[in-house]
Coordinates of C-alpha atoms in Angstrom, one line a residue:
X7 CA -90.2 64.3 -34.1
X8 CA -91.3 62.1 -36.7
X9 CA -94.3 62.8 -38.4
X10 CA -95.7 59.6 -38.8
X11 CA -99.3 59.4 -38.3
X12 CA -99.4 57.5 -34.1
X13 CA -102.5 54.4 -35.4
X14 CA -101.5 51.4 -34.4
X15 CA -101.9 47.7 -35.4
X16 CA -101.6 45.0 -33.2
X17 CA -101.2 41.4 -33.1
X18 CA -103.0 38.9 -30.7
X19 CA -100.8 38.1 -27.9
X20 CA -100.4 38.9 -23.4
X21 CA -98.2 41.6 -22.5
X22 CA -95.1 41.5 -21.9
X23 CA -93.6 43.2 -19.1
X24 CA -93.8 41.9 -15.7
X25 CA -91.8 43.9 -12.8
X26 CA -89.6 46.0 -14.6
X27 CA -88.0 42.7 -16.6
X28 CA -89.4 41.8 -20.2
X29 CA -90.3 38.6 -21.0
X30 CA -89.8 36.7 -24.0
X31 CA -92.0 35.3 -25.8
X32 CA -91.4 33.1 -29.5
X33 CA -91.5 35.4 -32.4
X34 CA -93.6 34.3 -35.1
X35 CA -93.1 35.9 -37.7
X36 CA -90.2 37.1 -39.8
X37 CA -90.1 41.4 -38.7
X38 CA -88.6 44.0 -41.8
X39 CA -87.6 47.1 -40.2
X40 CA -87.1 50.4 -43.2
X41 CA -85.0 53.0 -42.0
X42 CA -84.0 54.0 -45.5
X43 CA -86.4 56.6 -46.9
X44 CA -89.0 56.6 -44.3
X45 CA -90.0 54.1 -41.1
X46 CA -91.6 51.4 -42.5
X47 CA -92.5 48.4 -40.0
X48 CA -93.5 45.0 -41.4
X49 CA -94.6 41.2 -39.9
X50 CA -94.9 39.0 -41.6
X51 CA -96.6 40.5 -44.9
X52 CA -98.7 42.7 -43.5
X53 CA -97.5 46.1 -42.8
X54 CA -98.2 47.5 -38.6
X55 CA -98.4 51.2 -37.7
X56 CA -96.5 51.9 -34.0
X57 CA -96.9 54.9 -31.6
X58 CA -94.2 57.4 -32.5
X59 CA -92.4 57.4 -29.2
X60 CA -92.4 52.7 -30.2
X61 CA -90.4 53.8 -33.0
X62 CA -88.5 56.3 -30.9
X63 CA -87.7 53.2 -29.6
X64 CA -86.9 50.6 -32.9
X65 CA -85.0 53.8 -34.7
X66 CA -82.4 54.1 -31.9
X67 CA -82.0 49.5 -30.9
X68 CA -82.1 49.2 -35.0
X69 CA -79.2 51.3 -35.5
X70 CA -77.3 51.5 -32.2
X71 CA -78.1 47.6 -31.2
X72 CA -78.0 46.7 -27.8
X73 CA -78.2 49.3 -24.6
X74 CA -78.4 50.0 -20.9
X75 CA -82.3 51.1 -20.2
X76 CA -80.7 53.7 -18.8
X77 CA -78.9 55.1 -22.0
X78 CA -82.3 54.4 -24.2
X79 CA -84.2 56.4 -21.8
X80 CA -82.1 59.4 -21.2
X81 CA -81.5 59.0 -25.5
X82 CA -85.2 59.4 -26.3
X83 CA -86.1 62.4 -23.6
X84 CA -83.3 63.6 -22.5
X85 CA -85.3 66.6 -21.7
X86 CA -87.5 64.7 -18.6
X87 CA -86.7 63.0 -14.8
X88 CA -85.1 60.3 -14.9
X89 CA -88.3 58.4 -13.2
X90 CA -90.5 59.4 -15.8
X91 CA -88.3 58.8 -18.7
X92 CA -87.6 54.7 -17.2
X93 CA -91.1 55.2 -18.1
X94 CA -92.0 56.5 -20.8
X95 CA -89.6 53.5 -22.1
X96 CA -91.0 50.5 -20.0
X97 CA -94.7 52.0 -21.6
X98 CA -92.2 52.2 -25.5
X99 CA -91.5 48.0 -24.4
X100 CA -94.7 46.9 -24.1
X101 CA -96.4 48.7 -27.3
X102 CA -93.4 47.1 -29.3
X103 CA -94.0 43.9 -28.0
X104 CA -98.0 43.6 -27.9
X105 CA -97.3 44.8 -31.9
X106 CA -95.2 41.4 -31.9
X107 CA -94.0 40.1 -29.3
X108 CA -90.1 39.5 -28.1
X109 CA -89.4 42.1 -30.4
X110 CA -87.9 43.8 -27.7
X111 CA -85.7 41.6 -26.0
X112 CA -84.1 42.3 -22.1
X113 CA -80.6 40.7 -20.8
X114 CA -80.0 42.7 -17.0
X115 CA -80.3 46.3 -17.5
X116 CA -80.3 46.6 -21.4
X117 CA -82.5 45.6 -24.3
X118 CA -82.0 44.6 -27.6
X119 CA -83.6 44.3 -30.4
X120 CA -84.5 40.7 -31.3
X121 CA -82.5 38.7 -33.9
X122 CA -85.1 37.9 -36.5
X123 CA -85.6 41.3 -37.0
X124 CA -84.6 43.0 -40.6
X125 CA -83.1 45.7 -40.3
X126 CA -82.6 47.5 -44.3
X127 CA -79.9 49.9 -42.2
X128 CA -77.9 46.5 -41.0
X129 CA -77.7 45.3 -44.5
X130 CA -76.4 48.4 -46.5
X131 CA -73.9 48.7 -43.7
X132 CA -72.3 44.9 -44.4
X133 CA -72.6 45.3 -47.8
X134 CA -71.0 48.1 -47.3
X135 CA -67.8 46.8 -45.7
X136 CA -68.1 44.0 -47.2
X137 CA -67.6 45.5 -50.4
X138 CA -64.5 48.2 -49.4
X139 CA -62.9 45.0 -47.0
X140 CA -62.9 42.9 -51.8
X141 CA -63.9 43.9 -54.9
X142 CA -66.3 40.8 -56.1
X143 CA -62.8 40.9 -59.1
X144 CA -65.1 40.7 -62.3
X145 CA -67.8 42.6 -61.4
X146 CA -68.6 43.6 -64.2
X147 CA -72.5 46.0 -62.1
X148 CA -72.8 48.4 -60.2
X149 CA -73.3 47.1 -56.7
X150 CA -76.8 47.9 -54.7
X151 CA -74.9 49.3 -52.0
X152 CA -73.4 52.0 -54.3
X153 CA -77.1 53.2 -55.2
X154 CA -78.7 56.1 -53.4
X155 CA -81.3 54.1 -51.3
X156 CA -82.8 56.9 -49.6
X157 CA -81.9 59.4 -46.8
X158 CA -82.3 57.6 -43.1
X159 CA -85.9 58.6 -41.7
X160 CA -85.2 62.5 -43.6
X161 CA -88.1 63.5 -41.7
X162 CA -87.4 62.8 -38.5
X163 CA -85.8 66.1 -36.7
X164 CA -83.9 63.9 -33.6
X165 CA -80.7 65.3 -33.0
X166 CA -79.1 61.8 -32.1
X167 CA -79.7 60.6 -35.7
X168 CA -77.1 62.9 -37.0
X169 CA -74.6 60.3 -35.5
X170 CA -75.6 58.9 -37.2
X171 CA -77.2 59.7 -41.1
X172 CA -73.2 61.5 -40.4
X173 CA -72.2 57.3 -40.3
X174 CA -73.7 56.4 -43.4
X175 CA -73.0 59.2 -45.5
X176 CA -69.3 58.2 -45.0
X177 CA -69.6 54.9 -45.5
X178 CA -71.7 55.8 -48.8
X179 CA -68.5 58.4 -49.6
X180 CA -65.4 56.3 -49.1
X181 CA -67.8 53.3 -51.1
X182 CA -68.1 55.1 -54.6
X183 CA -64.2 56.1 -54.8
X184 CA -63.3 52.3 -53.8
X185 CA -65.2 51.0 -56.5
X186 CA -64.9 53.9 -59.2
X187 CA -61.3 53.0 -58.9
X188 CA -61.6 49.6 -59.3
X189 CA -63.9 50.3 -61.7
X190 CA -61.1 51.5 -63.5
X191 CA -58.7 49.4 -63.0
X192 CA -60.7 46.8 -64.6
X193 CA -60.7 49.2 -67.3
X194 CA -64.4 50.1 -67.0
X195 CA -64.6 53.6 -67.2
X196 CA -68.1 55.4 -67.8
X197 CA -69.0 53.0 -64.6
X198 CA -67.0 54.7 -62.6
X199 CA -66.5 58.2 -63.7
X200 CA -70.4 58.0 -63.4
X201 CA -70.2 56.6 -59.5
X202 CA -67.4 58.9 -59.1
X203 CA -69.6 62.0 -60.1
X204 CA -72.5 61.1 -58.0
X205 CA -69.7 61.2 -55.1
X206 CA -69.2 64.6 -55.5
X207 CA -72.9 65.0 -56.5
X208 CA -73.2 64.2 -52.9
X209 CA -70.6 66.3 -51.9
X210 CA -68.8 68.5 -54.1
X211 CA -66.0 69.9 -51.8
X212 CA -64.4 66.1 -50.7
X213 CA -61.5 66.4 -52.5
X214 CA -61.0 62.7 -52.7
X215 CA -63.4 61.7 -54.4
X216 CA -62.3 65.0 -57.2
X217 CA -58.9 63.1 -57.0
X218 CA -61.0 59.9 -58.3
X219 CA -62.6 62.1 -61.7
X220 CA -58.5 63.0 -62.2
X221 CA -57.6 59.8 -61.9
X222 CA -59.8 58.2 -63.9
X223 CA -59.9 59.9 -66.0
X224 CA -55.6 59.5 -65.9
X225 CA -56.1 56.0 -67.0
X226 CA -58.2 56.6 -69.5
X227 CA -55.8 58.9 -71.9
X228 CA -57.9 62.1 -71.3
X229 CA -56.0 64.4 -70.1
X230 CA -57.2 67.3 -71.4
X231 CA -60.3 65.8 -69.0
X232 CA -58.1 65.6 -65.9
X233 CA -56.7 69.6 -66.2
X234 CA -60.3 70.1 -66.6
X235 CA -60.9 68.4 -63.2
X236 CA -58.3 69.7 -61.5
X237 CA -59.3 73.2 -62.5
X238 CA -63.3 72.2 -61.5
X239 CA -61.6 70.9 -57.7
X240 CA -59.3 74.4 -56.9
X241 CA -62.6 76.9 -58.2
X242 CA -64.4 75.1 -55.6
X243 CA -62.1 74.3 -52.9
X244 CA -60.6 78.3 -53.4
X245 CA -64.8 80.1 -53.5
X246 CA -66.2 77.9 -51.2
X247 CA -63.3 76.6 -48.0
X248 CA -60.6 79.7 -49.4
X249 CA -57.9 76.7 -49.1
X250 CA -56.0 75.2 -52.5
X251 CA -55.5 71.7 -53.5
X252 CA -53.9 69.6 -51.1
X253 CA -50.5 68.4 -52.9
X254 CA -51.2 65.4 -53.7
X255 CA -54.7 66.3 -54.9
X256 CA -52.1 68.8 -57.3
X257 CA -49.8 65.8 -58.0
X258 CA -51.9 63.3 -59.1
X259 CA -51.4 65.5 -62.9
X260 CA -47.0 65.4 -62.0
X261 CA -47.0 61.2 -61.9
X262 CA -44.7 59.8 -63.9
X263 CA -45.8 55.6 -64.0
X264 CA -46.9 54.1 -66.9
X265 CA -50.7 54.7 -65.9
X266 CA -50.2 58.4 -67.2
X267 CA -48.6 58.1 -70.0
X268 CA -50.5 60.1 -72.2
X269 CA -48.7 62.7 -69.1
X270 CA -45.1 62.4 -70.4
X271 CA -45.7 62.1 -74.3
X272 CA -47.4 65.6 -74.0
X273 CA -45.0 67.6 -71.6
X274 CA -41.9 65.9 -74.3
X275 CA -43.6 67.9 -76.9
X276 CA -43.9 70.8 -75.9
X277 CA -40.1 70.5 -73.7
X278 CA -39.8 70.2 -77.9

């Protein structure tokens, strides 16, 4: 459960629940919902507080989008009878829309956040997907999405958040690996290594991140650093998981294409 207080800040407006259906009011101000780091709701220029149950309702809609009432109620109150859970949901909707009329909308038996609500996690996910699809050709700086923007509601212990946290973690790691290799292709090896090593700091058992580091060292012409990075990878995997690096990782040092010219030169010297 979140540790936030349950203090209220309400905006004028009539209740919006009637006969089990939502009455959608026209939003008067922009609404920004922050979930990375901590829960924060800003309406216009004012930051407001919501009861915990209302916060949880907003979060699940922000992360999962439009859902049926029964699914939302069952997720948020899994141990309550259905009638009680649906009653809690109606109360949560009323409290949210009392604070900002029209923030939660209803279509048939489903509910969703209104389109005017900006959610930081949604923005981050869209930026990440765009960068994974196509990197800016002349990019010389690391995009904000690659940085550490904060964990998803770290003080909350709701079990249903585990999947959402893992989804964001995987997207972030894939973005770091992809962008690191693109920076290396542009010859920005320092930035590339910083981004790739950042992925290893987040998960030092991630073999694909180890491969990124090894490749970048080879592209820069640092064979000794590449071998050291491979040795680190092998040691971590053997000690923590009891396995050896995958053949794909081992083969990196054996490649003989033009990108790894220093490897071929060193081998010729040894053979002589």
